[in-house]
mmCIF file of C-alpha atoms and ligand atoms in Angstrom:
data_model
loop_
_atom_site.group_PDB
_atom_site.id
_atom_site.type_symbol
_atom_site.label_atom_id
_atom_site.label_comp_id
_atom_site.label_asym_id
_atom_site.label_seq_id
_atom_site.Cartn_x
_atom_site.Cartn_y
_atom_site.Cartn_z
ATOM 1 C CA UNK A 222 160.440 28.621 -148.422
ATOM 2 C CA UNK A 223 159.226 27.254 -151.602
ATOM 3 C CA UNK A 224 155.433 27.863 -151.318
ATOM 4 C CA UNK A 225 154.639 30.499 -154.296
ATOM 5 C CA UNK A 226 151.854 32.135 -153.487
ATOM 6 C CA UNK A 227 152.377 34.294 -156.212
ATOM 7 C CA UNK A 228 151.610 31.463 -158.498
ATOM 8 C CA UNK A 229 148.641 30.642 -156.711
ATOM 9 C CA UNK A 230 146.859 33.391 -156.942
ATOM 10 C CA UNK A 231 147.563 33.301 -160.770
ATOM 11 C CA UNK A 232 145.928 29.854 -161.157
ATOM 12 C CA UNK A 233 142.578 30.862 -158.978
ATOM 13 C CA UNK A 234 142.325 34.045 -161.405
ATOM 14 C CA UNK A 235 142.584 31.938 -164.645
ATOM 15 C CA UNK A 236 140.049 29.100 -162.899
ATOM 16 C CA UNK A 237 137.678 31.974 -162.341
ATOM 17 C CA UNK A 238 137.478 32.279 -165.913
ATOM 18 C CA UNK A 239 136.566 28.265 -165.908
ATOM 19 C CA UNK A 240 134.395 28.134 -163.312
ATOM 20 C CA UNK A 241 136.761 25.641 -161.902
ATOM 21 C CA UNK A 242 137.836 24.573 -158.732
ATOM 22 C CA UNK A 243 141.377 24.029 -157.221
ATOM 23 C CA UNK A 244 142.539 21.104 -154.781
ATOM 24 C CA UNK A 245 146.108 22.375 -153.802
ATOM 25 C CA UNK A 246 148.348 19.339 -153.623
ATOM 26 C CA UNK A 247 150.035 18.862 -150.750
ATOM 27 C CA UNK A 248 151.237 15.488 -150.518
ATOM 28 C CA UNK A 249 154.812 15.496 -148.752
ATOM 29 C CA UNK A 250 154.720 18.895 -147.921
ATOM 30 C CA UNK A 251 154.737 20.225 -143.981
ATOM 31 C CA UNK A 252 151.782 21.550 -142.111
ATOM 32 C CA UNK A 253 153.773 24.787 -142.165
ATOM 33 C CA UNK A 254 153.898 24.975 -146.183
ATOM 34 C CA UNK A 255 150.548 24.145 -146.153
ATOM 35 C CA UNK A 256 149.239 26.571 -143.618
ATOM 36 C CA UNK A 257 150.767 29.373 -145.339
ATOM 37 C CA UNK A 258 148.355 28.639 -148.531
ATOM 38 C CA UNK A 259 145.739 28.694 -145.692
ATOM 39 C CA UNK A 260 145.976 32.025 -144.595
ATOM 40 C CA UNK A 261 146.086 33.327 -147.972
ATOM 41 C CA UNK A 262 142.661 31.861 -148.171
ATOM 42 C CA UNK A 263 142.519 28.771 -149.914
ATOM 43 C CA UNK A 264 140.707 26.299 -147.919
ATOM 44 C CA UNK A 265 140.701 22.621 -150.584
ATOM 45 C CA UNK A 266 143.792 20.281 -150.165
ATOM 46 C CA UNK A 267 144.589 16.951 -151.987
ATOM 47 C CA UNK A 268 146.676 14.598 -150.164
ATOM 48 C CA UNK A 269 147.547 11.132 -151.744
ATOM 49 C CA UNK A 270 148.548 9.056 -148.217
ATOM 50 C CA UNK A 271 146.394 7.881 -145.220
ATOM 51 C CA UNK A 272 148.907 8.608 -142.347
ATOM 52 C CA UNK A 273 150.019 11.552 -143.662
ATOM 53 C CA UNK A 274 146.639 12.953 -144.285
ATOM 54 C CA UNK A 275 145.335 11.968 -140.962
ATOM 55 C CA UNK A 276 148.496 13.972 -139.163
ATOM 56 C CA UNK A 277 147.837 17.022 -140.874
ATOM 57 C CA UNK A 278 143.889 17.034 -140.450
ATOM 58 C CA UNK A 279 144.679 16.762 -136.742
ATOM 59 C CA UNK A 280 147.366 19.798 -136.676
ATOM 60 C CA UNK A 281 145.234 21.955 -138.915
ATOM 61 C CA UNK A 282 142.250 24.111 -138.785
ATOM 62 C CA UNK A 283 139.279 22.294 -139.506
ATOM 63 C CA UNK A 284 137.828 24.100 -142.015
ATOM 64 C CA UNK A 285 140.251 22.755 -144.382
ATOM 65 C CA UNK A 286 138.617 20.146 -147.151
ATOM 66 C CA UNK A 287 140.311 17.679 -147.135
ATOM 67 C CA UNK A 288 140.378 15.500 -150.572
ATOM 68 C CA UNK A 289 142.030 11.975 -151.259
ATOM 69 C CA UNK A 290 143.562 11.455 -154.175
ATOM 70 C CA UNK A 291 146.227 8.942 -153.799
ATOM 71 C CA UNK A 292 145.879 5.130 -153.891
ATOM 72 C CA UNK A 293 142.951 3.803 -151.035
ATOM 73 C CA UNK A 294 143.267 0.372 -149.820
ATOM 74 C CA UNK A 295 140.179 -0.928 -148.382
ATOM 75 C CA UNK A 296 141.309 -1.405 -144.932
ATOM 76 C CA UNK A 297 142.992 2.449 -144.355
ATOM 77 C CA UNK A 298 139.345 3.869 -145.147
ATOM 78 C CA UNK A 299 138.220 4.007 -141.497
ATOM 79 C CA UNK A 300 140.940 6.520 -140.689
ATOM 80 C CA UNK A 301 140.376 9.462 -143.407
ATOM 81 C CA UNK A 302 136.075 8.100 -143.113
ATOM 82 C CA UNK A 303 135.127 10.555 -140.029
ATOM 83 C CA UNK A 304 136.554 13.755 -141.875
ATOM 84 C CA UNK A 305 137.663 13.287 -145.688
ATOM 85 C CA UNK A 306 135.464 16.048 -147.719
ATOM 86 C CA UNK A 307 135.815 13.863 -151.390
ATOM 87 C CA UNK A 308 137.653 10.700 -151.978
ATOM 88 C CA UNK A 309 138.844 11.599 -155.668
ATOM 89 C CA UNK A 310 140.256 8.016 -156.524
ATOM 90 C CA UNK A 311 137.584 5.735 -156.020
ATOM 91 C CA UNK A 312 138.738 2.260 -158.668
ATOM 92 C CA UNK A 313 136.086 -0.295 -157.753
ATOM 93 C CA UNK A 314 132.832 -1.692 -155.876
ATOM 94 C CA UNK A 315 134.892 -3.152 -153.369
ATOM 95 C CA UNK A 316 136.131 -0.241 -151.792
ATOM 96 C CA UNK A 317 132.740 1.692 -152.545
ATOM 97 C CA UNK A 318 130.988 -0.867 -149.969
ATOM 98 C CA UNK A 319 133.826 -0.275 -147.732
ATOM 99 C CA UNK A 320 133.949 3.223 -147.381
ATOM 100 C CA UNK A 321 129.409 3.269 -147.370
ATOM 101 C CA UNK A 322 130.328 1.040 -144.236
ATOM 102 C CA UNK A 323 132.868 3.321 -142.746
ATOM 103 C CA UNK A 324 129.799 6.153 -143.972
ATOM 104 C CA UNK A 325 127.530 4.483 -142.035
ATOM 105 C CA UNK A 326 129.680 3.928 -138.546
ATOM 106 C CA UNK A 327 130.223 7.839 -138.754
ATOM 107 C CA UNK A 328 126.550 8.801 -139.601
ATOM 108 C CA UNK A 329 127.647 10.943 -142.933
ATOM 109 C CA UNK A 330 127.482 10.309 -146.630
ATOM 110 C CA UNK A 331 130.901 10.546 -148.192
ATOM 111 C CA UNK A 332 131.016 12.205 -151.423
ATOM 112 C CA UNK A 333 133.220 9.612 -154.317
ATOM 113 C CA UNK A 334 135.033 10.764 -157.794
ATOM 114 C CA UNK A 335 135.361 7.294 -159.565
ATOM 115 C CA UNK A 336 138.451 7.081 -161.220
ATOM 116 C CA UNK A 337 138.671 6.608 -164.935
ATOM 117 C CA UNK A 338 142.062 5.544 -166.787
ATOM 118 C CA UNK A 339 142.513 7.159 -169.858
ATOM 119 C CA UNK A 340 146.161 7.172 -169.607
ATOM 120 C CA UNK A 341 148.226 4.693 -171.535
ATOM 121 C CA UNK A 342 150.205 3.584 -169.310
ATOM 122 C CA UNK A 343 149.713 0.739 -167.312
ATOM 123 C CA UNK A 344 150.950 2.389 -164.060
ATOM 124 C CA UNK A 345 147.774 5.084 -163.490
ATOM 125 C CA UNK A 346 145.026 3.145 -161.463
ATOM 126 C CA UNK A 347 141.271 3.668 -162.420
ATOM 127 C CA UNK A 348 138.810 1.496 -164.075
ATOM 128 C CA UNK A 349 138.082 1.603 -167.663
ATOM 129 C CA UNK A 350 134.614 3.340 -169.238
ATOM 130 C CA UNK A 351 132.869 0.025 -169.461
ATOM 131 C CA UNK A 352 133.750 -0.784 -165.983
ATOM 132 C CA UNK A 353 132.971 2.559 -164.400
ATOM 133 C CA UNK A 354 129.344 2.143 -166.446
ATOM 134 C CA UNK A 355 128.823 -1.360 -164.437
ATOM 135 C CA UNK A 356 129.911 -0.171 -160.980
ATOM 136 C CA UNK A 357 127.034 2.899 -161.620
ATOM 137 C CA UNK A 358 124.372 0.934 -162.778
ATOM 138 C CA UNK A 359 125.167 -1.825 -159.903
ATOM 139 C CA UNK A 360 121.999 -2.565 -157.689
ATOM 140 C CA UNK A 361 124.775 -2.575 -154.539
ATOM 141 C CA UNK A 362 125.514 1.178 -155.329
ATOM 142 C CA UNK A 363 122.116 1.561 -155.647
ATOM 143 C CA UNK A 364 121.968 0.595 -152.308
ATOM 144 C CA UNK A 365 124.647 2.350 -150.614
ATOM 145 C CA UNK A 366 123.009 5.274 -148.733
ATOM 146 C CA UNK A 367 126.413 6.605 -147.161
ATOM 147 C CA UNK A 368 128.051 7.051 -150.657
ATOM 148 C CA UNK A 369 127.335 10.127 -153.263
ATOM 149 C CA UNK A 370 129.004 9.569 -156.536
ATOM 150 C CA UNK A 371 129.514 12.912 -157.314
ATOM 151 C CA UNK A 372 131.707 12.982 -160.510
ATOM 152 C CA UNK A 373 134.920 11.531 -161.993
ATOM 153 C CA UNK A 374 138.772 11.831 -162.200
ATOM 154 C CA UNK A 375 141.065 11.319 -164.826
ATOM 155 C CA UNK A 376 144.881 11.512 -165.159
ATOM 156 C CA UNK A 377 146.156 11.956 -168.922
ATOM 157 C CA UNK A 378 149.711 10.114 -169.837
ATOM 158 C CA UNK A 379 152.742 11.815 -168.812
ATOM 159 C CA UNK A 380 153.963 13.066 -171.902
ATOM 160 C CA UNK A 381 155.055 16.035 -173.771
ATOM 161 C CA UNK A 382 152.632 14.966 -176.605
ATOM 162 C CA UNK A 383 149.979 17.695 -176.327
ATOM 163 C CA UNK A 384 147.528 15.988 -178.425
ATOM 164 C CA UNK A 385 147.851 13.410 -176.610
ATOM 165 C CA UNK A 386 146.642 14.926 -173.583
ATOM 166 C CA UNK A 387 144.522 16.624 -174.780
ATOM 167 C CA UNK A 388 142.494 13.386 -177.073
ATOM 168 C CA UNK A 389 142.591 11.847 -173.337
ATOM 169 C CA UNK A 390 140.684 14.387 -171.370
ATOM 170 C CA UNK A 391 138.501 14.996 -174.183
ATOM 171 C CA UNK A 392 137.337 11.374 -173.933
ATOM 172 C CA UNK A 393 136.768 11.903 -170.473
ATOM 173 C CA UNK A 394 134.578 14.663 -170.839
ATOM 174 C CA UNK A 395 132.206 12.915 -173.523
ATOM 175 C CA UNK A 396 132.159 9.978 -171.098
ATOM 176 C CA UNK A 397 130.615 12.036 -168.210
ATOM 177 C CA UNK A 398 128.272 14.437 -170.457
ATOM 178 C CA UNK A 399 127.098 11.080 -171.057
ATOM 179 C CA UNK A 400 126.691 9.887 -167.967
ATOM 180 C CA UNK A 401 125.621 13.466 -166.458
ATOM 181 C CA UNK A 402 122.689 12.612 -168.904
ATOM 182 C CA UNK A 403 121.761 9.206 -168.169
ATOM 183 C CA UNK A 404 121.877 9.367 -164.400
ATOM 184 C CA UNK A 405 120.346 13.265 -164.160
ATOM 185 C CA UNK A 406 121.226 13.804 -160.721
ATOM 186 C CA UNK A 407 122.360 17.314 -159.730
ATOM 187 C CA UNK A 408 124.887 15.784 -157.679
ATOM 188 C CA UNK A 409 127.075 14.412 -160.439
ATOM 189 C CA UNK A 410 128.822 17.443 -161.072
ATOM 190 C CA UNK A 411 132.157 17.267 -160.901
ATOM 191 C CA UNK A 412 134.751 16.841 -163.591
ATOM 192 C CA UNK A 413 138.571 16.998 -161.693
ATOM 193 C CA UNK A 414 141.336 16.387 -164.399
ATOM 194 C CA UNK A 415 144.668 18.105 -164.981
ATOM 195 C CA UNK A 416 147.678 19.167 -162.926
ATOM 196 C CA UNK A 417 150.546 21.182 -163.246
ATOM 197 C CA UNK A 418 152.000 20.277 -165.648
ATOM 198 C CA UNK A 419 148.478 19.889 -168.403
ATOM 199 C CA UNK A 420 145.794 21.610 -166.293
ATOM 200 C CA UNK A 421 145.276 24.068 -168.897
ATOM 201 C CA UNK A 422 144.922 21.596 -171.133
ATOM 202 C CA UNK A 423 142.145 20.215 -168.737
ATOM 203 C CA UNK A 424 140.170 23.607 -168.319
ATOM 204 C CA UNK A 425 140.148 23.365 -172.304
ATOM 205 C CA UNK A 426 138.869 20.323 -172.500
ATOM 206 C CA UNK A 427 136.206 20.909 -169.890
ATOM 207 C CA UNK A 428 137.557 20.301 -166.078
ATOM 208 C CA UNK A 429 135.807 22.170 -163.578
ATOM 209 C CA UNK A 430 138.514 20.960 -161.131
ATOM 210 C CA UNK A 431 142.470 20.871 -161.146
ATOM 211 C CA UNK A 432 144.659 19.261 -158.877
ATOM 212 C CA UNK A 433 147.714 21.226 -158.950
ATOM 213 C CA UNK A 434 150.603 20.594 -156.245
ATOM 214 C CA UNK A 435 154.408 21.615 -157.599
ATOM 215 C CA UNK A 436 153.532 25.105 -159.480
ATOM 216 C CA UNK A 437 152.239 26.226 -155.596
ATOM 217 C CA UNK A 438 154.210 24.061 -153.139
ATOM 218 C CA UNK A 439 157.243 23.635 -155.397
ATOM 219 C CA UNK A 440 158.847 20.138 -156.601
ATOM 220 C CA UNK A 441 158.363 17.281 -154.220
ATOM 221 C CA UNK A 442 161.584 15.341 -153.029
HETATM 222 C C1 PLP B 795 150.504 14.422 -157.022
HETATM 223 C C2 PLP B 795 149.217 14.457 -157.721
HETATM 224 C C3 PLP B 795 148.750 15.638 -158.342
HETATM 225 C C4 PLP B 795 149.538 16.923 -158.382
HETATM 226 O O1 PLP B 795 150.660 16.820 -159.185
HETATM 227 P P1 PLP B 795 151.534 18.116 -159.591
HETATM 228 O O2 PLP B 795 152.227 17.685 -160.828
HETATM 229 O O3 PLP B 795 152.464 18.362 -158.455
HETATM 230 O O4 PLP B 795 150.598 19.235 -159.827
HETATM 231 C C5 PLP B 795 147.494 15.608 -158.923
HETATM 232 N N1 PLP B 795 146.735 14.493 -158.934
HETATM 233 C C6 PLP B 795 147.145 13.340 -158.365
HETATM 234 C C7 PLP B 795 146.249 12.157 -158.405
HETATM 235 C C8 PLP B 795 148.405 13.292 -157.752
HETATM 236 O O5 PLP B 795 148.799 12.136 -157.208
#
């Protein structure tokens, strides 16, 4: 078995210190694996595919969270839309009118991250400051009543360049002080940005929530 729960229980003492939230990873990994980080009591999971997502909310307890992370196309929202806790990766209006629709048919307000690319490579989804700044001022998402933008997410470059990294979160963080201040609504709190391999990096820089997936569940295959 390669869950280490050793390792988690390292990571949720040195978030304590942050204040900071973890989404354990689990994308690709077995209801089993999963349930095992369960029952040592952590209850937030990130998964990154529809299907796969759907499967395990149905197998597992239900007072797991269950957070998206992974790529959303507009017309797999209906399926996570009845129970997803956060959709992390939201990268445009389109799919923020879908998923108030999808809100709406299941009578709940589903809390959104919009995803910012800071990374430099081309690969790493997200729309860029100027863009996320358009799709929160829009009247339409002033009109969406079964949508709560409650934060962003960021993914730095993969890279051993530390500086690197670390110049990319810190722009992320100065972009949402900013807009924590313009919009003032207690609501937009969240800050999710790093993973295993630069999360520390990211509670540095000012994450109050890591997505971390291989240091718990091991390497994916
Ligand atoms: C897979 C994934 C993670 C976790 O990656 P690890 O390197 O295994 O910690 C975090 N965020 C997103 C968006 C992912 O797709």
């Amino acid at each position: 078995m390669s869950v280490d729960l050793n390792q988690l229980k390292i990571i949720l003492s040195e978030l304590k210190k942050y204040n900071a939230v973890l989404v354990a990873v689990s994308k690709k990994k077995s209801s089993e694996e999963i349930k095992q980080v369960y029952d040592a009591g952590h209850t937030i999971f990130g998964e990154n595919y529809v299907q796969e997502l759907k499967e395990k909310y149905e197998a597992l307890p239900k007072d797991i969270q269950w957070h998206f992370i992974g790529h959303l196309q507009t017309n797999k929202v209906k399926i996570i839309a009845p129970f997803v806790s956060l959709i992390q990766s939201v990268d445009s209006l389109k799919l923020l009118k879908e998923i108030n629709k999808e809100g709406e048919k299941n009578n709940r307000v589903i809390n959104c991250l919009l995803q910012i690319h800071i990374a430099q490579e081309e690969t790493k989804f997200g729309l860029s400051f100027e863009e996320a700044e358009i799709v929160l001022r829009s009247q339409e998402l002033n009109q969406m009543k079964n949508i709560s933008i409650t934060g962003l997410m960021g993914m730095a470059s993969m890279t051993e360049d530390k500086l690197k990294i670390k110049k990319e979160f810190k722009s992320l963080k100065l972009f949402y002080d900013t807009l924590k201040f313009e919009i003032r609504n207690s609501k937009f709190e969240i800050l999710s940005m790093g993973m295993t391999s630069d999360y520390k990096i990211a509670l540095e820089e000012g994450s109050n929530m890591v997505r971390i997936g291989s240091a718990i569940f091991g390497e994916r295959i």
